[in-house]
Coordinates of C-alpha atoms in Angstrom, one line a residue:
Chain S
M1 CA 7.5 21.9 -46.5
L2 CA 4.4 20.2 -45.1
D3 CA 1.0 21.8 -45.5
E4 CA -0.1 21.6 -41.9
T5 CA -2.3 24.2 -40.3
P6 CA -3.1 24.7 -36.6
L7 CA -6.5 26.0 -35.8
F8 CA -9.2 26.3 -33.1
F9 CA -12.8 25.4 -33.5
E10 CA -15.7 25.4 -31.0
N11 CA -17.9 23.0 -29.2
S12 CA -20.4 24.2 -26.6
G13 CA -18.6 27.5 -26.3
Q14 CA -15.2 26.0 -25.6
K15 CA -12.3 26.1 -28.1
L16 CA -10.7 22.9 -29.3
F17 CA -7.3 22.8 -30.8
G18 CA -6.7 20.9 -34.0
V19 CA -4.2 20.5 -36.9
I20 CA -5.2 20.0 -40.5
H21 CA -2.7 18.0 -42.6
K22 CA -3.4 18.7 -46.3
P23 CA -2.4 16.6 -49.3
D24 CA -1.0 18.1 -52.5
N25 CA -4.0 17.2 -54.7
L26 CA -6.2 20.0 -55.7
N27 CA -9.5 18.2 -55.3
I28 CA -9.5 16.9 -51.8
N29 CA -12.4 14.5 -51.5
K30 CA -11.4 12.2 -48.7
A31 CA -10.5 12.8 -45.1
I32 CA -9.8 11.0 -41.8
V33 CA -10.4 12.3 -38.4
F34 CA -8.0 11.1 -35.6
C35 CA -9.5 10.2 -32.2
H36 CA -6.8 10.2 -29.5
A37 CA -6.2 8.0 -26.5
F38 CA -7.0 8.6 -22.9
A39 CA -5.0 10.7 -20.3
E40 CA -1.2 10.3 -20.6
E41 CA -1.5 7.6 -23.3
K42 CA -2.4 10.5 -25.6
L43 CA 0.9 12.3 -24.9
W44 CA 3.1 9.2 -25.2
S45 CA 1.5 8.3 -28.6
H46 CA 1.4 11.9 -30.0
R47 CA 4.3 11.6 -32.4
V48 CA 3.0 8.2 -33.7
Y49 CA -0.2 10.0 -34.6
V50 CA 1.7 12.8 -36.3
S51 CA 3.7 10.2 -38.3
L52 CA 0.6 8.3 -39.4
A53 CA -1.1 11.6 -40.4
R54 CA 1.8 12.5 -42.6
S55 CA 1.8 9.1 -44.2
L56 CA -2.0 9.3 -45.0
V57 CA -1.5 12.7 -46.6
K58 CA 0.8 10.9 -49.1
L59 CA -2.2 8.7 -50.0
G60 CA -4.3 11.8 -50.8
Y61 CA -6.1 12.0 -47.5
L62 CA -6.8 15.2 -45.6
V63 CA -6.2 14.4 -41.9
M64 CA -7.5 16.2 -38.9
R65 CA -6.0 15.7 -35.5
F66 CA -7.4 17.5 -32.6
D67 CA -7.5 17.6 -28.8
Y68 CA -10.7 16.7 -26.9
R69 CA -11.8 19.3 -24.4
G70 CA -9.7 19.0 -21.2
Y71 CA -6.7 17.7 -23.3
G72 CA -3.6 19.3 -25.0
D73 CA -4.3 22.8 -26.1
S74 CA -8.1 22.7 -26.0
E75 CA -10.1 24.4 -23.4
G76 CA -11.9 22.6 -20.6
D77 CA -10.9 20.5 -17.6
F78 CA -10.1 16.9 -17.7
S79 CA -12.3 16.4 -14.7
S80 CA -15.3 17.3 -16.7
C81 CA -14.6 14.8 -19.5
S82 CA -16.7 11.7 -20.1
I83 CA -17.4 9.3 -23.0
T84 CA -20.3 11.7 -23.9
S85 CA -18.0 14.7 -24.1
Y86 CA -15.4 12.8 -26.2
K87 CA -18.1 11.7 -28.6
S88 CA -19.4 15.2 -28.9
D89 CA -15.9 16.5 -29.6
I90 CA -15.4 14.0 -32.4
Q91 CA -18.8 14.8 -33.9
C92 CA -17.9 18.5 -33.8
A93 CA -14.5 17.9 -35.5
V94 CA -16.3 15.9 -38.3
E95 CA -18.8 18.7 -38.7
Y96 CA -16.1 21.2 -38.9
L97 CA -14.4 19.4 -41.7
R98 CA -17.7 19.0 -43.6
N99 CA -18.4 22.7 -43.3
E100 CA -14.9 23.8 -44.3
Y101 CA -14.3 21.3 -47.1
S102 CA -17.5 20.9 -49.1
G103 CA -15.8 18.6 -51.7
L104 CA -15.4 15.8 -49.2
T105 CA -17.3 12.7 -50.2
E106 CA -15.6 10.3 -47.8
I107 CA -14.8 10.8 -44.1
G108 CA -13.2 8.1 -42.0
L109 CA -12.1 7.7 -38.4
F110 CA -8.9 6.5 -36.9
G111 CA -8.4 5.8 -33.2
H112 CA -6.0 4.2 -30.8
R113 CA -6.8 2.5 -27.4
L114 CA -9.8 4.3 -25.9
G115 CA -9.9 6.6 -28.9
A116 CA -10.5 3.6 -31.1
S117 CA -13.3 2.4 -28.9
I118 CA -15.0 5.8 -29.0
A119 CA -14.5 6.0 -32.8
V120 CA -16.3 2.8 -33.4
N121 CA -19.0 3.7 -31.0
I122 CA -19.8 7.0 -32.7
K123 CA -19.4 6.1 -36.3
D124 CA -23.1 5.4 -37.0
E125 CA -24.3 8.6 -35.2
I126 CA -22.2 10.8 -37.6
N127 CA -22.6 8.9 -40.8
I128 CA -19.0 7.8 -41.3
N129 CA -18.6 6.4 -44.8
G130 CA -14.8 6.2 -45.1
P131 CA -12.3 3.8 -43.5
I132 CA -12.5 3.0 -39.9
I133 CA -9.2 2.1 -38.4
L134 CA -8.9 0.9 -34.9
W135 CA -5.5 0.3 -33.2
D136 CA -5.7 -1.8 -30.1
P137 CA -9.2 -0.8 -29.1
I138 CA -10.2 -1.0 -25.4
T139 CA -13.0 -3.4 -25.3
D140 CA -13.6 -3.5 -21.5
G141 CA -13.9 -0.1 -19.9
D142 CA -14.2 -1.6 -16.4
R143 CA -10.9 -3.4 -16.7
Y144 CA -9.3 -0.4 -18.3
M145 CA -10.3 1.9 -15.4
Q146 CA -8.9 -0.7 -12.9
E147 CA -5.6 -0.6 -14.7
F148 CA -5.7 3.2 -14.6
L149 CA -6.2 3.1 -10.9
R150 CA -3.3 0.7 -10.5
S151 CA -1.0 3.5 -11.6
H152 CA -2.2 5.4 -8.6
L153 CA -0.9 2.6 -6.5
S154 CA 2.4 2.7 -8.3
T155 CA 2.7 6.4 -7.5
Q156 CA 1.9 5.7 -3.8
L157 CA 4.6 3.0 -3.7
A158 CA 7.2 5.3 -5.3
I159 CA 6.4 8.2 -3.0
Y160 CA 5.6 6.5 0.3
N161 CA 7.1 3.0 -0.2
E162 CA 3.8 1.6 0.7
I163 CA 0.2 1.4 -0.5
R164 CA -1.9 3.9 1.6
E165 CA -5.1 3.6 -0.4
T166 CA -6.3 0.5 -2.2
R167 CA -8.2 0.5 -5.4
D168 CA -11.4 -0.1 -3.5
Q169 CA -10.8 2.8 -1.2
L170 CA -10.1 5.0 -4.3
V171 CA -13.4 4.0 -5.9
E172 CA -15.1 4.7 -2.6
K173 CA -13.7 8.2 -2.6
L174 CA -14.9 8.7 -6.1
E175 CA -18.4 7.5 -5.1
Q176 CA -18.4 10.0 -2.3
G177 CA -17.9 12.7 -4.8
E178 CA -14.2 13.3 -4.3
M179 CA -11.8 13.7 -7.2
I180 CA -8.8 11.4 -7.3
N181 CA -5.6 12.3 -9.0
V182 CA -4.1 9.6 -11.2
E183 CA -0.8 10.5 -13.0
G184 CA -1.7 14.2 -12.6
Y185 CA -5.2 13.8 -14.0
D186 CA -8.2 14.6 -11.8
L187 CA -10.6 11.8 -12.3
S188 CA -14.2 12.4 -11.4
I189 CA -16.9 9.8 -10.7
Q190 CA -18.6 11.0 -13.9
Q191 CA -15.7 10.1 -16.1
F192 CA -14.8 7.0 -14.1
E193 CA -18.4 5.6 -14.4
S194 CA -18.8 6.5 -18.1
I195 CA -15.6 4.6 -19.0
T196 CA -16.3 1.7 -16.6
N197 CA -19.7 1.2 -18.1
F198 CA -18.4 1.4 -21.6
N199 CA -17.6 -1.8 -23.4
L200 CA -17.5 -3.0 -26.9
I201 CA -17.8 -6.7 -26.2
N202 CA -21.5 -6.8 -26.9
I203 CA -21.5 -4.3 -29.8
T204 CA -23.8 -5.5 -32.5
S205 CA -23.4 -2.8 -35.0
T206 CA -22.8 -3.5 -38.7
L207 CA -20.7 -1.0 -40.5
S208 CA -21.6 0.9 -43.6
S209 CA -17.9 1.3 -44.3
K210 CA -14.9 -1.0 -44.1
C211 CA -13.1 -1.4 -40.8
L212 CA -9.6 -2.5 -39.9
I213 CA -8.5 -3.5 -36.5
V214 CA -4.8 -3.7 -35.8
Q215 CA -3.8 -5.4 -32.6
T216 CA -0.3 -5.5 -31.2
G217 CA 1.0 -8.8 -29.8
R218 CA 4.0 -10.9 -29.3
N219 CA 2.7 -13.5 -31.7
E220 CA 0.1 -13.7 -34.5
K221 CA -2.6 -14.9 -32.2
P222 CA -5.4 -12.3 -31.7
K223 CA -6.8 -11.6 -28.2
K224 CA -10.2 -13.1 -27.6
D225 CA -12.0 -9.9 -26.9
I226 CA -10.5 -8.3 -30.0
K227 CA -11.5 -11.3 -32.2
L228 CA -15.0 -11.0 -30.8
L229 CA -15.2 -7.4 -31.7
S230 CA -13.7 -7.9 -35.1
D231 CA -16.3 -10.7 -35.8
S232 CA -19.2 -8.6 -34.7
L233 CA -18.1 -5.6 -36.8
G234 CA -17.2 -7.7 -39.8
A235 CA -13.8 -6.0 -39.6
E236 CA -10.5 -7.3 -40.9
L237 CA -8.2 -8.1 -38.0
L238 CA -4.4 -7.9 -38.3
V239 CA -1.9 -8.7 -35.5
V240 CA 1.5 -7.1 -35.6
K241 CA 4.5 -6.7 -33.3
E242 CA 5.0 -3.3 -31.7
E243 CA 6.2 -2.1 -28.4
P244 CA 3.6 -0.4 -26.1
F245 CA 4.5 3.1 -27.2
W246 CA 1.4 4.5 -25.3
R247 CA 3.3 4.3 -22.1
E248 CA 6.9 4.9 -21.0
I249 CA 9.3 2.4 -22.6
K250 CA 13.0 2.5 -23.4
Q251 CA 12.5 3.2 -27.1
F252 CA 11.7 6.5 -28.6
Y253 CA 8.6 5.9 -30.8
F254 CA 8.7 8.2 -33.7
E255 CA 6.3 6.0 -35.5
A256 CA 4.6 2.6 -35.1
K257 CA 6.3 1.2 -38.2
N258 CA 4.4 -2.1 -38.4
M259 CA 1.0 -0.7 -37.5
N260 CA 1.6 2.1 -40.0
S261 CA 2.6 -0.2 -42.8
V262 CA -0.3 -2.6 -42.5
T263 CA -2.7 0.3 -42.2
L264 CA -1.5 2.1 -45.3
E265 CA -1.5 -1.2 -47.2
W266 CA -5.1 -2.0 -46.2
I267 CA -6.3 1.5 -47.1
S268 CA -4.6 1.3 -50.5
E269 CA -6.2 -2.0 -51.1
N270 CA -9.7 -1.1 -49.9
Y271 CA -10.0 2.6 -50.6
G272 CA -7.3 3.1 -53.2
Chain L
M1 CA -9.3 30.6 -23.4
T2 CA -9.6 34.1 -25.0
D3 CA -8.4 35.7 -28.2
S4 CA -5.1 36.2 -26.4
V5 CA -4.3 32.6 -27.2
S6 CA -3.0 31.8 -30.7
A7 CA -1.5 28.9 -32.5
I8 CA 1.9 29.8 -34.1
R9 CA 4.2 28.4 -36.6
F10 CA 7.7 29.6 -37.1
E11 CA 10.8 28.2 -38.8
N12 CA 14.0 27.0 -37.1
K13 CA 17.4 27.6 -38.6
D14 CA 17.2 24.4 -40.6
G15 CA 13.9 25.3 -42.2
N16 CA 11.8 23.0 -40.1
M17 CA 8.4 24.5 -39.2
L18 CA 7.9 24.5 -35.4
F19 CA 4.5 24.6 -33.7
G20 CA 3.7 26.7 -30.7
I21 CA 1.0 28.3 -28.6
L22 CA 1.4 32.0 -27.7
E23 CA -0.6 33.3 -24.7
K24 CA -0.7 37.0 -23.9
P25 CA -1.7 38.7 -20.6
D26 CA -4.2 41.5 -20.3
K27 CA -2.6 44.8 -21.5
A28 CA -3.2 46.4 -18.1
I29 CA -0.9 44.0 -16.3
D30 CA 1.6 43.3 -19.0
R31 CA 5.2 43.1 -17.6
S32 CA 6.7 43.1 -21.1
I33 CA 8.7 40.0 -20.4
G34 CA 8.3 36.8 -22.3
V35 CA 8.4 33.4 -20.6
L36 CA 9.3 30.4 -22.8
L37 CA 8.1 27.1 -21.5
L38 CA 10.6 24.7 -23.0
S39 CA 9.4 21.2 -23.8
P40 CA 10.4 18.4 -21.4
G41 CA 11.7 15.5 -23.5
I42 CA 8.9 14.1 -25.7
K43 CA 5.9 15.4 -23.7
M44 CA 5.8 18.3 -26.1
R45 CA 4.5 21.8 -25.4
V46 CA 1.8 20.7 -22.9
A47 CA 4.1 18.6 -20.7
P48 CA 2.9 15.7 -18.5
H49 CA -0.7 16.1 -17.5
Q50 CA -0.8 19.5 -19.1
L51 CA 1.6 21.0 -16.5
Y52 CA 2.6 23.7 -18.9
N53 CA -1.0 24.8 -19.5
K54 CA -1.4 25.2 -15.8
M55 CA 1.9 27.2 -15.6
S56 CA 0.8 29.3 -18.6
K57 CA -2.4 30.2 -16.9
K58 CA -0.6 31.4 -13.8
L59 CA 2.1 33.2 -15.7
T60 CA -0.3 35.2 -17.9
S61 CA -2.3 36.1 -14.9
L62 CA 0.9 37.6 -13.5
G63 CA 1.4 39.7 -16.6
F64 CA 3.9 37.6 -18.6
T65 CA 3.6 36.7 -22.3
V66 CA 4.0 32.9 -22.5
F67 CA 5.2 30.9 -25.4
R68 CA 5.1 27.1 -25.4
F69 CA 6.4 25.3 -28.5
D70 CA 7.6 22.0 -29.9
F71 CA 11.2 21.4 -30.7
Y72 CA 12.0 19.9 -34.1
G73 CA 11.1 16.2 -34.4
L74 CA 8.8 16.4 -31.4
G75 CA 5.1 17.2 -30.8
D76 CA 3.6 18.7 -33.9
S77 CA 6.8 20.2 -35.3
E78 CA 8.6 19.1 -38.4
G79 CA 11.9 17.3 -38.4
I80 CA 13.3 13.9 -37.6
V81 CA 14.8 12.5 -34.4
D82 CA 17.1 9.7 -35.3
E83 CA 17.7 8.4 -31.8
K84 CA 16.0 5.0 -31.2
L85 CA 16.2 5.1 -27.4
L86 CA 14.8 7.7 -25.1
A87 CA 17.9 7.8 -23.0
D88 CA 20.0 8.8 -26.0
L89 CA 17.4 11.5 -26.9
Y90 CA 17.6 12.8 -23.4
G91 CA 21.4 12.7 -23.4
S92 CA 21.4 14.8 -26.6
I93 CA 19.0 17.3 -25.1
Q94 CA 21.3 17.6 -22.1
I95 CA 24.2 18.7 -24.2
G96 CA 22.2 21.3 -26.1
R97 CA 20.3 19.6 -29.0
Y98 CA 17.5 22.2 -28.8
V99 CA 19.4 25.4 -27.9
D100 CA 19.2 26.6 -31.5
D101 CA 15.4 26.1 -31.6
T102 CA 15.1 28.0 -28.4
K103 CA 17.2 30.9 -29.8
C104 CA 14.9 30.9 -32.9
A105 CA 11.8 31.1 -30.6
I106 CA 13.3 34.0 -28.8
D107 CA 14.1 35.7 -32.1
W108 CA 10.6 35.1 -33.2
L109 CA 9.1 36.6 -30.0
S110 CA 11.4 39.6 -30.2
S111 CA 10.4 40.4 -33.8
Q112 CA 6.7 39.6 -33.6
C113 CA 5.8 40.6 -30.0
Y114 CA 8.5 43.3 -29.5
L115 CA 9.8 41.7 -26.3
E116 CA 13.4 42.2 -25.2
K117 CA 13.6 40.3 -22.0
F118 CA 13.0 36.6 -21.5
I119 CA 12.7 34.0 -18.8
L120 CA 13.4 30.4 -19.8
A121 CA 11.4 27.9 -17.8
G122 CA 11.0 24.2 -18.1
L123 CA 10.8 20.8 -16.6
C124 CA 13.8 18.4 -16.8
G125 CA 15.2 18.5 -20.4
G126 CA 13.4 21.8 -20.9
A127 CA 15.3 23.3 -17.9
V128 CA 18.7 22.2 -19.2
T129 CA 17.9 23.6 -22.6
G130 CA 17.1 26.9 -21.0
L131 CA 20.3 26.9 -19.0
L132 CA 22.5 26.2 -22.0
E133 CA 20.8 28.9 -24.1
A134 CA 20.9 31.4 -21.3
R135 CA 24.6 31.0 -21.1
T136 CA 25.2 32.9 -24.3
D137 CA 22.1 35.0 -24.7
D138 CA 21.9 38.3 -22.8
R139 CA 18.2 38.6 -23.5
V140 CA 17.6 35.9 -21.0
I141 CA 17.2 37.4 -17.6
G142 CA 15.9 34.5 -15.6
L143 CA 15.9 30.7 -15.4
L144 CA 13.0 28.8 -13.8
G145 CA 13.9 25.1 -13.8
L146 CA 11.9 22.2 -12.5
G147 CA 13.7 19.0 -11.7
I148 CA 16.8 20.0 -13.8
P149 CA 19.1 17.0 -14.4
V150 CA 22.7 17.6 -13.7
I151 CA 23.8 14.3 -15.2
L152 CA 24.0 13.0 -18.7
D153 CA 21.7 10.2 -19.8
G154 CA 22.5 7.7 -22.5
S155 CA 22.0 4.1 -23.4
N156 CA 25.7 3.5 -22.8
V157 CA 25.4 4.8 -19.2
D158 CA 25.2 2.3 -16.4
S159 CA 22.9 4.2 -14.1
S160 CA 23.6 1.8 -11.2
K161 CA 27.2 2.9 -11.3
Y162 CA 26.3 6.4 -10.4
L163 CA 23.7 6.0 -7.6
T164 CA 23.8 8.9 -5.2
T165 CA 23.7 8.4 -1.4
G166 CA 20.1 9.7 -1.4
Q167 CA 19.0 7.2 -4.0
M168 CA 20.7 4.4 -2.2
D169 CA 19.1 5.3 1.1
R170 CA 15.7 5.4 -0.5
L171 CA 16.1 2.1 -2.4
H172 CA 17.6 0.5 0.7
Q173 CA 14.5 1.4 2.7
G174 CA 12.3 0.1 -0.1
Y175 CA 14.0 -3.2 -0.1
I176 CA 13.6 -3.5 3.6
N177 CA 9.9 -2.8 3.3
R178 CA 9.5 -5.5 0.6
L179 CA 11.3 -8.2 2.6
F180 CA 7.9 -9.6 3.7
S181 CA 6.3 -9.3 0.3
I182 CA 5.8 -12.6 -1.6
K183 CA 5.5 -10.7 -4.9
S184 CA 8.9 -9.1 -4.3
W185 CA 10.5 -12.4 -3.6
L186 CA 8.9 -13.9 -6.7
R187 CA 10.3 -11.0 -8.7
L188 CA 13.7 -11.6 -7.2
L189 CA 13.7 -15.4 -7.7
S190 CA 12.5 -15.0 -11.3
F191 CA 15.4 -12.7 -12.0
Q192 CA 13.3 -9.7 -12.8
S193 CA 15.0 -7.5 -10.2
D194 CA 17.9 -5.2 -10.9
F195 CA 20.7 -7.2 -9.2
K196 CA 23.3 -4.7 -10.0
V197 CA 21.4 -2.0 -8.0
I198 CA 20.7 -4.4 -5.1
F199 CA 24.3 -5.5 -4.9
K200 CA 25.5 -1.9 -5.0
I201 CA 23.1 -0.9 -2.1
L202 CA 24.0 -3.9 0.0
K203 CA 27.7 -3.3 -0.6
S204 CA 27.4 0.3 0.3
K205 CA 25.6 -0.5 3.6
L206 CA 27.9 -3.3 4.6
Y207 CA 31.1 -1.5 3.8
K208 CA 29.9 2.1 4.3
Q209 CA 32.8 3.2 6.4
N210 CA 35.5 1.6 4.4
E211 CA 34.0 2.8 1.1
S212 CA 33.8 6.4 2.2
K213 CA 37.5 6.2 3.2
T214 CA 38.4 4.7 -0.1
E215 CA 36.4 7.3 -2.0
K216 CA 38.2 10.0 -0.1
V217 CA 41.6 8.5 -1.0
K218 CA 40.7 7.9 -4.6
N219 CA 38.6 11.0 -5.0
A220 CA 37.3 9.4 -8.2
P221 CA 36.6 12.2 -10.7
V222 CA 35.0 10.1 -13.3
D223 CA 31.2 10.3 -13.1
N224 CA 28.1 11.0 -15.2
T225 CA 27.8 14.7 -14.4
N226 CA 27.0 16.9 -17.4
P227 CA 30.4 18.7 -18.1
F228 CA 28.6 21.8 -19.3
F229 CA 26.4 22.3 -16.3
A230 CA 28.5 24.1 -13.7
E231 CA 30.2 26.3 -16.3
A232 CA 26.8 27.3 -17.8
M233 CA 25.4 28.0 -14.3
F234 CA 28.2 30.3 -13.3
D235 CA 28.3 32.1 -16.7
C236 CA 24.6 32.9 -16.4
M237 CA 24.8 34.1 -12.8
D238 CA 28.0 36.1 -13.5
R239 CA 25.9 38.2 -15.8
Q240 CA 23.2 38.6 -13.2
C241 CA 20.7 36.1 -14.7
K242 CA 18.4 35.1 -11.9
V243 CA 18.0 31.4 -11.2
L244 CA 15.3 29.5 -9.4
Y245 CA 15.5 25.7 -9.4
I246 CA 12.6 23.7 -7.9
F247 CA 13.1 20.0 -7.1
S248 CA 10.9 17.3 -6.0
G249 CA 11.6 15.4 -2.8
S250 CA 11.0 12.0 -4.2
D251 CA 13.0 12.6 -7.4
R252 CA 16.5 11.2 -7.8
L253 CA 17.3 14.4 -9.7
A254 CA 17.1 16.3 -6.5
W255 CA 19.7 14.1 -4.8
E256 CA 21.9 14.1 -7.9
Y257 CA 21.8 17.9 -8.0
E258 CA 22.6 18.2 -4.4
E259 CA 25.5 15.8 -4.5
K260 CA 26.9 16.4 -7.9
F261 CA 26.6 20.2 -8.0
E262 CA 25.2 22.1 -5.1
K263 CA 27.4 20.6 -2.3
I264 CA 30.5 20.8 -4.5
Y265 CA 30.0 24.5 -5.3
Q266 CA 28.2 25.5 -2.1
E267 CA 30.7 28.2 -1.1
R268 CA 30.8 29.7 -4.6
L269 CA 27.0 29.6 -4.8
N270 CA 26.6 31.5 -1.5
G271 CA 28.5 34.4 -3.1
Y272 CA 25.6 35.0 -5.6
G273 CA 23.1 36.0 -2.9
N274 CA 19.6 36.1 -4.1
I275 CA 20.6 35.6 -7.8
Y276 CA 20.5 31.9 -7.0
K277 CA 17.9 29.9 -5.2
S278 CA 17.0 26.2 -5.1
V279 CA 14.1 24.7 -3.2
T280 CA 12.7 21.2 -2.8
I281 CA 9.0 20.3 -2.6
D282 CA 8.7 17.5 0.0
E283 CA 7.5 14.1 -1.2
A284 CA 6.7 15.4 -4.7
N285 CA 7.6 13.2 -7.7
H286 CA 9.4 14.3 -10.8
I287 CA 6.4 15.4 -12.9
L288 CA 4.5 17.0 -9.9
T289 CA 1.4 14.9 -10.4
M290 CA -0.5 15.9 -7.2
P291 CA -2.3 19.3 -7.3
K292 CA -0.7 20.3 -3.9
W293 CA 2.8 19.9 -5.4
Q294 CA 1.8 21.9 -8.5
N295 CA 0.3 24.6 -6.3
E296 CA 3.5 24.8 -4.2
M297 CA 5.6 25.0 -7.4
L298 CA 3.4 27.8 -8.7
D299 CA 3.5 29.7 -5.4
L300 CA 7.3 29.5 -5.3
S301 CA 7.5 30.6 -8.9
E302 CA 5.2 33.6 -8.2
Q303 CA 7.2 34.7 -5.2
W304 CA 10.4 34.5 -7.2
L305 CA 9.0 36.3 -10.2
N306 CA 7.6 39.1 -8.0
L307 CA 10.9 39.5 -6.2
H308 CA 13.0 39.8 -9.4
F309 CA 10.8 40.9 -12.2
N310 CA 8.1 43.1 -10.7
T311 CA 8.4 45.7 -13.5
I312 CA 6.0 48.6 -13.9
P313 CA 3.0 47.4 -16.0
S314 CA 3.3 48.6 -19.5
V315 CA 0.2 50.2 -21.0
N316 CA 1.6 51.2 -24.3
N317 CA 1.4 47.8 -26.0
D318 CA -0.6 48.6 -29.2
E319 CA 2.1 47.3 -31.4
V320 CA 2.1 43.8 -30.1
A321 CA 1.3 41.4 -32.9

């Protein structure tokens, strides 16, 4: 039986839900905190996270997965979320681990899509010294939000057989202080702007720990923005084939086999 | 969230540890009835856009103990799902893959929370699982299903073959609207469109009269309807288990339910009086994304719960774990 414990911890008076995956070893000295993706991408990729966590445990890592406020089983409303609240929640999860497991000498971060972007953005603020693993990081928040709004248009088409509100009109609504509902999520101007203004293209940070970026693609060619990010971080960049499991596809994605495999191999080589 | 919310782990009959969240009402309004929110496919115990969290909040405020948990191989629970395609996973759920897990959850709630009566609620696959479990479990006194599928999914199923009239009408209107769209023509000419579906719709419109005559003559019995569905429904209702099914107006499952079950058994269903009710929320989509649809669903659920399960609040609840 796996050693996995569900728990609640607090940030700013609100409870956050998390799961600790414990390895067999008696002296646990290394851990990785998982930072999840945005909105429904988080749910579609949930089992992939669980599978990666279970694989990392076999390498001796303690893994902590948790839900940001406004997500999963944590308290809070999605409409109140922002990049700031996501960062604060990650910081809180890392602090929780440091307090609960005093033997930890190495803490790393793993993130997927927007979770990866936030992880790399916060690493210096919380003194991350373990591996930083970024799967398909979002480098351009503006473009990402435009894509998110596009799914609102798809819903309109499906329901009304026509587009009743364009993306510009939706943004206008947001600017007027109205909430807009995308895929069941109430998006506020606060969250929309915080992600729109968030980009990793010009990041200049140098890392105190090693970083791996895994990009999915049909061929081995890295995307320009990911290559730029990788260069500026001094990270290793690997491109693997994988279906876009963070949205609805035909396959049931129990695990991202190729991403898992290169990640575990890289960790073993660099932190073994 | 208060202390009345707790994270739970319990074992299923194969020894897999399942994860769940238990939410209890205030003792003063406790109706001593447990509601299990059964996971819809792979969206685990929170459901799309946290729909189940919203339902839990409402249900606990009405005095119900709510338990949401992950079936084996999904969410945070242990276990393996071997199916490679979602359609196959959904198909296996529709014939009862998670009935045993549901029974284990009811057993756990009975022994740990001293509850004896249960309502099984869920969206899509969760609703079917509830129905199949309720068929043989007398502890289940109500079924609250959202967008329950009456058909069987599977990678070997050609969905275009089983389009209902409602689906065809809607798709037909959609194609007409797109006649003047360059993008749609590009999609068609680049072979990205589903030609099987387009052909079927055009054929049905061109030969509507003849086809209906042919269908009457042939009375083709072979279709993709879940063979367990009707039997399970009537078994449940025969033992007075109350049923509320809520459908979404823009969801193919609503048309499928109407054409493949409700119309066929209309007379028999009428005999059950208020034991059975089905309603459709106009325009809503399958996962009820818009708040107004969610609110309508919650209001309908509340009315139904108050009609059938308005038990006297229990104050003697000290033994509850």
